[in-house]
Amino acid sequence: MHQRKRVLVTGGSGFLGSHLCRRLLKENNDVLCVDNFFSSARDNVLDLTSHPHFELIRHDITIPLQVEVDEIYNLACPASPIHYQYDPVQTIRTCVLGSANMLELARRLRCKIFQASTSEVYGDPEENPQRESYWGHVNPNGIRACYDEGKRCAEALFFSYWREHHVPVKIGRIFNTYGPSMHPNDGRVVSNFIVQALRQEPLTIYGEGSQTRSFCYVDDLIDCMIRFMATDESLTGPINMGNPDEFTILELAQKVLQFTGSSSVIDYRPLPGDDPKQRRPDISLAKQHLGWQPIISLDEGLKKTISYFQDMLGV
Ligand code: NAD
Ligand code: UDP
């Protein structure tokens, strides 16, 4: 018989967090969603607030939290460059102090804790694809450092709690993920292009559009997180989570224009500092240990996401 678990999701009202909360509820768990609404609105989880097994708490994880749960997913942290660069000090505090608070909680409860790490720990990588063994190429004081180095420090903190206090940690390095429930003003490339195309506004390509990213549809990613959490305590990661199909940003723009039928033009803008030139995960470890690989292609995922934004924007 399924035993109902009490699961804490920090950043639970954000893009990934809201999908994770829904999936956990569907699997008959009690979900405690904690968020300070820094980069999301309550709207993402508003419909869940009447669910008998869902609880929403407004709380900033840089402040300690005492609750009783069986598992923790630590997702709290702005993920879009425009959001994490808006208040870089708070971004570092969330990555480091927030993680320390959640790890202290996991230590007291002796429970598993998943950390939403990122492909950004590889910085502007000199190896492609990126394997977990690659140490990365990160500018420690550039405009992305608050996030990249914050997440790297968080990984160091997670492994230190594992070594020193035997906290069962699970580090997932998430690569660019997209899908329904992204905020239209989120600022990340997939939502920007779709919203611009649907509004017949120019698609803003930063640089020449030759930089690459590998885009994972949100359902695939959530499936990977759930599988990882279900593994035994010896599997700490880090494990890359993402779709290994690599596209240039110009190719992405062309697909969005094709699938929306938009007549938007392309507006080339300056490339922001330290923007990584390439990104592609090696997912051998996820395949081997989690029996996981993405099943939704970029074309299919883009069509689902476009349809979500069409409904939302009424176009
Ligand atoms: P998001 O911005 O939509 O969600 C993050 C959530 O965390 C928001 O609801 C925000 O209000 C909340 N939050 C921020 N600081 C907080 C704090 N101090 N206390 C409590 N809540 C706080 O971003 P997302 O795409 O859902 O990303 C979720 C996590 O996954 C983040 O940790 C991010 O770094 C990581 N990640 C995401 C991606 C991606 O492509 N979506 C890629 C790599 C890593
Ligand atoms: N990008 C772009 N136009 C936009 C938003 C982003 O060309 O409107 C580029 C950005 O410079 C980067 C890539 O798309 O090279 C992915 O950006 P995003 O902010 O989605 O995530 P990142 O992987 O950089 O954290």
Short mmCIF file of C-alpha atoms and ligand atoms in Angstrom, two decimals:
data_model
loop_
_atom_site.label_atom_id
_atom_site.label_comp_id
_atom_site.label_asym_id
_atom_site.label_seq_id
_atom_site.Cartn_x
_atom_site.Cartn_y
_atom_site.Cartn_z
CA MET A 1 0.00 0.00 0.00
CA HIS A 2 1.22 3.52 -0.82
CA GLN A 3 2.30 5.39 2.27
CA ARG A 4 1.44 9.08 2.09
CA LYS A 5 4.66 11.09 2.43
CA ARG A 6 4.92 14.68 3.62
CA VAL A 7 7.02 16.49 1.04
CA LEU A 8 8.45 20.00 1.32
CA VAL A 9 8.97 21.87 -1.97
CA THR A 10 10.84 25.16 -1.59
CA GLY A 11 10.24 27.51 -4.53
CA GLY A 12 7.04 25.52 -4.97
CA SER A 13 5.08 28.27 -6.65
CA GLY A 14 7.74 28.78 -9.35
CA PHE A 15 7.76 27.23 -12.80
CA LEU A 16 9.35 23.86 -11.93
CA GLY A 17 8.08 23.88 -8.34
CA SER A 18 4.43 24.17 -9.35
CA HIS A 19 4.76 21.22 -11.75
CA LEU A 20 6.50 19.21 -9.05
CA CYS A 21 3.78 20.00 -6.46
CA ARG A 22 1.11 18.78 -8.91
CA ARG A 23 2.98 15.58 -9.67
CA LEU A 24 3.53 14.86 -5.94
CA LEU A 25 -0.17 15.44 -5.19
CA LYS A 26 -1.13 13.15 -8.07
CA GLU A 27 1.02 10.47 -6.43
CA ASN A 28 -0.92 10.87 -3.16
CA ASN A 29 1.58 12.80 -1.09
CA ASP A 30 1.03 15.68 1.32
CA VAL A 31 2.72 18.73 -0.18
CA LEU A 32 4.05 21.68 1.76
CA CYS A 33 4.87 24.47 -0.70
CA VAL A 34 7.15 27.23 0.59
CA ASP A 35 7.80 30.35 -1.45
CA ASN A 36 8.53 34.06 -0.94
CA PHE A 37 7.09 34.91 -4.41
CA PHE A 38 10.31 36.66 -5.47
CA SER A 39 10.14 35.38 -9.06
CA SER A 40 6.67 33.88 -9.26
CA ALA A 41 3.11 34.71 -8.41
CA ARG A 42 0.73 32.72 -6.23
CA ASP A 43 -1.30 32.16 -9.41
CA ASN A 44 0.78 29.13 -10.37
CA VAL A 45 -0.56 27.20 -7.37
CA LEU A 46 -3.72 29.14 -6.56
CA ASP A 47 -5.96 26.32 -7.77
CA LEU A 48 -4.14 23.91 -5.44
CA THR A 49 -4.88 25.88 -2.29
CA SER A 50 -8.26 24.17 -1.95
CA HIS A 51 -6.66 20.71 -2.27
CA PRO A 52 -6.91 18.90 1.09
CA HIS A 53 -3.30 17.66 0.90
CA PHE A 54 -1.68 20.93 -0.19
CA GLU A 55 -0.41 23.71 2.06
CA LEU A 56 1.15 27.00 0.97
CA ILE A 57 3.45 29.02 3.24
CA ARG A 58 4.92 32.41 2.38
CA HIS A 59 8.45 32.15 3.72
CA ASP A 60 11.96 33.18 2.69
CA ILE A 61 14.32 30.19 3.03
CA THR A 62 17.20 32.44 4.10
CA ILE A 63 15.37 32.31 7.44
CA PRO A 64 15.32 28.94 9.25
CA LEU A 65 12.15 26.90 8.97
CA GLN A 66 10.88 24.29 11.41
CA VAL A 67 8.43 21.82 9.89
CA GLU A 68 7.99 18.06 10.02
CA VAL A 69 8.38 16.38 6.61
CA ASP A 70 9.74 13.16 5.10
CA GLU A 71 11.48 14.58 2.01
CA ILE A 72 12.71 17.99 0.83
CA TYR A 73 13.07 19.35 -2.71
CA ASN A 74 15.07 22.58 -2.54
CA LEU A 75 14.08 24.56 -5.64
CA ALA A 76 13.87 28.07 -4.17
CA CYS A 77 16.03 30.44 -6.20
CA PRO A 78 15.32 32.75 -9.14
CA ALA A 79 16.44 30.94 -12.31
CA SER A 80 16.09 33.52 -15.07
CA PRO A 81 19.14 35.79 -15.57
CA ILE A 82 16.99 38.95 -15.37
CA HIS A 83 15.58 37.80 -12.02
CA TYR A 84 18.76 36.50 -10.40
CA GLN A 85 20.71 39.59 -11.54
CA TYR A 86 18.05 41.98 -10.19
CA ASP A 87 19.20 41.40 -6.59
CA PRO A 88 22.48 39.46 -6.81
CA VAL A 89 23.13 39.62 -3.06
CA GLN A 90 19.76 38.03 -2.32
CA THR A 91 20.49 35.38 -4.99
CA ILE A 92 23.68 34.37 -3.20
CA ARG A 93 21.93 34.46 0.18
CA THR A 94 19.19 32.18 -1.17
CA CYS A 95 21.70 29.75 -2.70
CA VAL A 96 23.94 29.58 0.35
CA LEU A 97 22.00 30.56 3.50
CA GLY A 98 18.80 29.07 2.09
CA SER A 99 20.55 25.78 1.35
CA ALA A 100 22.19 25.76 4.79
CA ASN A 101 18.77 26.20 6.44
CA MET A 102 17.23 23.41 4.40
CA LEU A 103 20.21 21.14 5.10
CA GLU A 104 19.90 21.80 8.85
CA LEU A 105 16.25 20.81 8.58
CA ALA A 106 17.16 17.62 6.66
CA ARG A 107 19.81 16.87 9.27
CA ARG A 108 17.34 17.17 12.15
CA LEU A 109 14.71 15.13 10.33
CA ARG A 110 17.26 12.68 8.87
CA CYS A 111 15.45 12.94 5.54
CA LYS A 112 16.48 12.96 1.89
CA ILE A 113 17.02 16.38 0.31
CA PHE A 114 17.16 17.14 -3.42
CA GLN A 115 19.06 20.21 -4.56
CA ALA A 116 18.09 21.94 -7.83
CA SER A 117 21.61 22.62 -9.08
CA THR A 118 22.25 23.77 -12.60
CA SER A 119 24.24 23.45 -15.80
CA GLU A 120 25.50 26.93 -14.85
CA VAL A 121 28.04 25.23 -12.57
CA TYR A 122 29.88 24.45 -15.85
CA GLY A 123 29.95 28.18 -16.75
CA ASP A 124 31.06 28.78 -20.35
CA PRO A 125 32.20 25.18 -20.87
CA GLU A 126 35.35 24.20 -22.72
CA GLU A 127 34.04 20.64 -23.08
CA ASN A 128 30.97 19.64 -25.04
CA PRO A 129 28.90 17.72 -24.04
CA GLN A 130 29.31 18.39 -20.32
CA ARG A 131 29.88 15.38 -18.08
CA GLU A 132 29.43 15.53 -14.31
CA SER A 133 33.19 15.06 -13.90
CA TYR A 134 33.90 18.40 -15.63
CA TRP A 135 34.77 21.11 -13.08
CA GLY A 136 33.58 24.01 -15.16
CA HIS A 137 34.78 27.38 -16.45
CA VAL A 138 33.11 30.08 -14.38
CA ASN A 139 33.90 33.78 -14.00
CA PRO A 140 33.75 34.25 -10.20
CA ASN A 141 32.96 37.96 -10.35
CA GLY A 142 30.94 38.50 -13.55
CA ILE A 143 27.24 39.32 -13.76
CA ARG A 144 26.24 35.63 -13.70
CA ALA A 145 28.49 34.81 -10.73
CA CYS A 146 25.81 35.41 -8.07
CA TYR A 147 23.92 32.45 -9.51
CA ASP A 148 26.74 30.26 -10.89
CA GLU A 149 28.98 30.56 -7.84
CA GLY A 150 25.98 30.55 -5.50
CA LYS A 151 24.91 27.19 -6.91
CA ARG A 152 28.50 25.89 -6.86
CA CYS A 153 28.82 26.88 -3.20
CA ALA A 154 25.46 25.19 -2.55
CA GLU A 155 26.81 21.96 -4.07
CA ALA A 156 29.88 22.21 -1.83
CA LEU A 157 27.60 22.74 1.17
CA PHE A 158 25.41 19.75 0.26
CA PHE A 159 28.43 17.47 -0.07
CA SER A 160 29.86 18.80 3.18
CA TYR A 161 26.61 17.92 5.02
CA TRP A 162 26.73 14.49 3.41
CA ARG A 163 30.37 13.88 4.44
CA GLU A 164 30.20 15.43 7.90
CA HIS A 165 26.60 14.75 8.98
CA HIS A 166 25.58 11.90 6.64
CA VAL A 167 22.58 13.83 5.33
CA PRO A 168 21.21 11.91 2.30
CA VAL A 169 21.66 14.50 -0.43
CA LYS A 170 20.68 14.31 -4.10
CA ILE A 171 22.19 16.87 -6.46
CA GLY A 172 20.52 17.31 -9.85
CA ARG A 173 22.21 19.59 -12.40
CA ILE A 174 19.27 20.89 -14.41
CA PHE A 175 19.80 22.11 -17.98
CA ASN A 176 17.45 24.64 -19.68
CA THR A 177 13.90 23.47 -19.04
CA TYR A 178 10.76 25.03 -20.48
CA GLY A 179 7.03 24.45 -20.70
CA PRO A 180 3.60 25.65 -19.61
CA SER A 181 3.41 27.77 -16.41
CA MET A 182 6.49 29.82 -17.29
CA HIS A 183 5.71 33.44 -16.59
CA PRO A 184 5.26 35.49 -19.79
CA ASN A 185 7.78 37.99 -18.40
CA ASP A 186 10.13 35.30 -17.10
CA GLY A 187 12.86 36.55 -19.45
CA ARG A 188 14.21 33.15 -20.48
CA VAL A 189 14.59 32.47 -24.15
CA VAL A 190 11.77 30.00 -24.86
CA SER A 191 9.04 32.04 -23.17
CA ASN A 192 10.43 35.31 -24.58
CA PHE A 193 10.39 34.01 -28.18
CA ILE A 194 6.93 32.45 -27.92
CA VAL A 195 5.34 35.51 -26.34
CA GLN A 196 7.05 37.83 -28.83
CA ALA A 197 5.97 35.66 -31.79
CA LEU A 198 2.36 35.46 -30.59
CA ARG A 199 2.24 39.24 -30.13
CA GLN A 200 3.81 39.75 -33.59
CA GLU A 201 6.69 41.61 -31.90
CA PRO A 202 10.35 41.21 -32.96
CA LEU A 203 12.15 38.15 -31.56
CA THR A 204 15.10 39.41 -29.51
CA ILE A 205 18.19 37.34 -30.27
CA TYR A 206 21.17 38.23 -28.08
CA GLY A 207 24.38 38.10 -30.11
CA GLU A 208 24.31 36.32 -33.47
CA GLY A 209 22.20 33.43 -32.23
CA SER A 210 25.03 30.94 -32.78
CA GLN A 211 25.24 30.03 -29.07
CA THR A 212 23.66 26.66 -28.29
CA ARG A 213 21.35 25.33 -25.59
CA SER A 214 19.68 21.96 -24.99
CA PHE A 215 16.03 22.31 -24.06
CA CYS A 216 14.17 19.83 -21.86
CA TYR A 217 10.38 19.74 -21.64
CA VAL A 218 9.17 20.18 -18.05
CA ASP A 219 7.32 16.82 -17.74
CA ASP A 220 10.50 14.91 -18.61
CA LEU A 221 12.47 16.91 -16.06
CA ILE A 222 9.97 16.36 -13.22
CA ASP A 223 9.97 12.65 -13.97
CA CYS A 224 13.76 12.66 -13.58
CA MET A 225 13.56 14.44 -10.20
CA ILE A 226 11.01 11.97 -8.85
CA ARG A 227 13.09 8.98 -9.97
CA PHE A 228 16.20 10.45 -8.38
CA MET A 229 14.46 11.04 -5.04
CA ALA A 230 13.23 7.43 -5.04
CA THR A 231 16.79 6.02 -5.21
CA ASP A 232 18.54 4.86 -2.07
CA GLU A 233 20.71 7.10 0.07
CA SER A 234 23.99 6.05 -1.58
CA LEU A 235 23.13 7.88 -4.83
CA THR A 236 24.12 11.50 -4.18
CA GLY A 237 24.83 12.66 -7.73
CA PRO A 238 25.63 15.11 -9.12
CA ILE A 239 23.54 13.92 -12.03
CA ASN A 240 22.88 15.91 -15.20
CA MET A 241 19.19 16.33 -15.97
CA GLY A 242 18.33 17.61 -19.40
CA ASN A 243 17.72 16.87 -23.03
CA PRO A 244 20.90 16.16 -24.98
CA ASP A 245 19.54 17.52 -28.29
CA GLU A 246 21.45 20.74 -28.94
CA PHE A 247 20.16 23.72 -30.96
CA THR A 248 21.45 27.20 -31.73
CA ILE A 249 19.32 30.07 -30.47
CA LEU A 250 18.70 31.07 -34.11
CA GLU A 251 17.33 27.57 -34.81
CA LEU A 252 15.05 27.93 -31.80
CA ALA A 253 13.77 31.27 -33.10
CA GLN A 254 13.07 29.73 -36.51
CA LYS A 255 11.12 26.86 -34.97
CA VAL A 256 9.03 29.25 -32.89
CA LEU A 257 8.26 31.36 -35.97
CA GLN A 258 7.33 28.21 -37.93
CA PHE A 259 5.06 26.71 -35.24
CA THR A 260 3.29 29.97 -34.40
CA GLY A 261 2.97 31.05 -38.04
CA SER A 262 4.10 34.47 -36.85
CA SER A 263 5.38 37.19 -39.17
CA SER A 264 7.66 38.64 -36.47
CA VAL A 265 11.10 39.78 -37.57
CA ILE A 266 14.34 39.11 -35.70
CA ASP A 267 15.91 41.89 -33.67
CA TYR A 268 19.60 41.21 -32.92
CA ARG A 269 20.65 42.69 -29.56
CA PRO A 270 24.04 42.77 -27.78
CA LEU A 271 25.12 39.53 -26.12
CA PRO A 272 25.10 39.84 -22.29
CA GLY A 273 28.40 39.33 -20.43
CA ASP A 274 29.66 35.75 -19.83
CA ASP A 275 26.82 34.22 -21.87
CA PRO A 276 27.83 30.54 -22.35
CA LYS A 277 28.55 29.64 -25.99
CA GLN A 278 27.42 26.04 -25.76
CA ARG A 279 25.43 23.73 -23.52
CA ARG A 280 24.68 20.05 -23.90
CA PRO A 281 24.35 17.48 -21.13
CA ASP A 282 25.90 14.04 -21.20
CA ILE A 283 23.07 12.07 -19.56
CA SER A 284 24.81 8.67 -19.30
CA LEU A 285 24.57 8.72 -15.49
CA ALA A 286 20.84 9.51 -15.50
CA LYS A 287 20.28 6.66 -17.98
CA GLN A 288 22.39 4.25 -15.95
CA HIS A 289 21.19 5.05 -12.42
CA LEU A 290 17.65 6.34 -12.99
CA GLY A 291 16.70 4.50 -16.18
CA TRP A 292 15.73 7.95 -17.46
CA GLN A 293 15.97 9.84 -20.70
CA PRO A 294 13.74 12.57 -22.12
CA ILE A 295 10.93 11.43 -24.39
CA ILE A 296 9.48 14.75 -25.56
CA SER A 297 11.21 16.33 -28.57
CA LEU A 298 11.76 20.07 -28.84
CA ASP A 299 9.16 20.29 -31.64
CA GLU A 300 6.50 18.54 -29.55
CA GLY A 301 7.32 20.48 -26.39
CA LEU A 302 7.33 23.82 -28.20
CA LYS A 303 3.88 23.11 -29.67
CA LYS A 304 2.49 22.31 -26.19
CA THR A 305 4.07 25.46 -24.75
CA ILE A 306 2.84 27.64 -27.61
CA SER A 307 -0.68 26.33 -27.06
CA TYR A 308 -0.42 27.22 -23.32
CA PHE A 309 0.65 30.80 -24.12
CA GLN A 310 -2.04 31.14 -26.81
CA ASP A 311 -4.69 30.36 -24.19
CA MET A 312 -3.07 32.62 -21.61
CA LEU A 313 -2.65 35.60 -23.95
CA GLY A 314 -5.96 35.01 -25.73
CA VAL A 315 -4.33 35.03 -29.20
P1 NAD B 1 11.38 30.17 -10.90
O1 NAD B 1 12.01 31.51 -10.75
O2 NAD B 1 10.13 30.07 -11.71
O3 NAD B 1 11.08 29.52 -9.48
C1 NAD B 1 11.88 29.75 -8.34
C2 NAD B 1 10.95 29.96 -7.15
O4 NAD B 1 11.74 30.17 -5.97
C3 NAD B 1 10.06 31.18 -7.31
O5 NAD B 1 8.72 30.83 -7.02
C4 NAD B 1 10.61 32.17 -6.29
O6 NAD B 1 9.63 33.06 -5.82
C5 NAD B 1 11.15 31.24 -5.23
N1 NAD B 1 12.19 31.83 -4.38
C6 NAD B 1 13.25 32.55 -4.78
N2 NAD B 1 14.00 32.90 -3.72
C7 NAD B 1 13.37 32.39 -2.62
C8 NAD B 1 13.64 32.44 -1.22
N3 NAD B 1 14.73 33.06 -0.74
N4 NAD B 1 12.78 31.81 -0.39
C9 NAD B 1 11.67 31.18 -0.86
N5 NAD B 1 11.36 31.13 -2.17
C10 NAD B 1 12.21 31.72 -3.03
O7 NAD B 1 12.51 29.19 -11.50
P2 NAD B 1 12.40 27.66 -11.96
O8 NAD B 1 12.74 27.60 -13.38
O9 NAD B 1 11.16 27.05 -11.45
O10 NAD B 1 13.66 27.04 -11.17
C11 NAD B 1 13.50 26.30 -9.98
C12 NAD B 1 14.86 25.82 -9.51
O11 NAD B 1 15.48 25.02 -10.52
C13 NAD B 1 15.83 26.95 -9.20
O12 NAD B 1 16.58 26.60 -8.06
C14 NAD B 1 16.73 27.00 -10.41
O13 NAD B 1 17.99 27.49 -10.10
C15 NAD B 1 16.76 25.55 -10.83
N6 NAD B 1 17.03 25.41 -12.27
C16 NAD B 1 16.06 25.67 -13.19
C17 NAD B 1 16.38 25.57 -14.54
C18 NAD B 1 15.34 25.81 -15.62
O14 NAD B 1 15.70 25.76 -16.79
N7 NAD B 1 14.07 26.02 -15.33
C19 NAD B 1 17.67 25.21 -14.94
C20 NAD B 1 18.62 24.99 -13.96
C21 NAD B 1 18.30 25.07 -12.62
N1 UDP B 2 18.46 34.76 -25.23
C1 UDP B 2 18.13 35.42 -26.39
N2 UDP B 2 17.00 36.19 -26.39
C2 UDP B 2 16.18 36.30 -25.31
C3 UDP B 2 16.53 35.60 -24.13
C4 UDP B 2 17.69 34.86 -24.13
O1 UDP B 2 18.83 35.35 -27.41
O2 UDP B 2 15.16 37.01 -25.41
C5 UDP B 2 19.68 33.91 -25.24
C6 UDP B 2 20.62 34.14 -24.06
O3 UDP B 2 21.55 35.16 -24.36
C7 UDP B 2 21.28 32.77 -23.95
C8 UDP B 2 20.18 31.80 -24.38
O4 UDP B 2 19.24 32.57 -25.13
O5 UDP B 2 22.34 32.65 -24.86
C9 UDP B 2 19.45 31.14 -23.21
O6 UDP B 2 19.06 32.16 -22.33
P1 UDP B 2 18.18 31.91 -21.04
O7 UDP B 2 18.04 33.22 -20.33
O8 UDP B 2 16.94 31.19 -21.42
O9 UDP B 2 19.03 30.87 -20.17
P2 UDP B 2 20.60 30.67 -19.84
O10 UDP B 2 20.90 29.33 -20.40
O11 UDP B 2 21.42 31.73 -20.47
O12 UDP B 2 20.66 30.75 -18.35
#
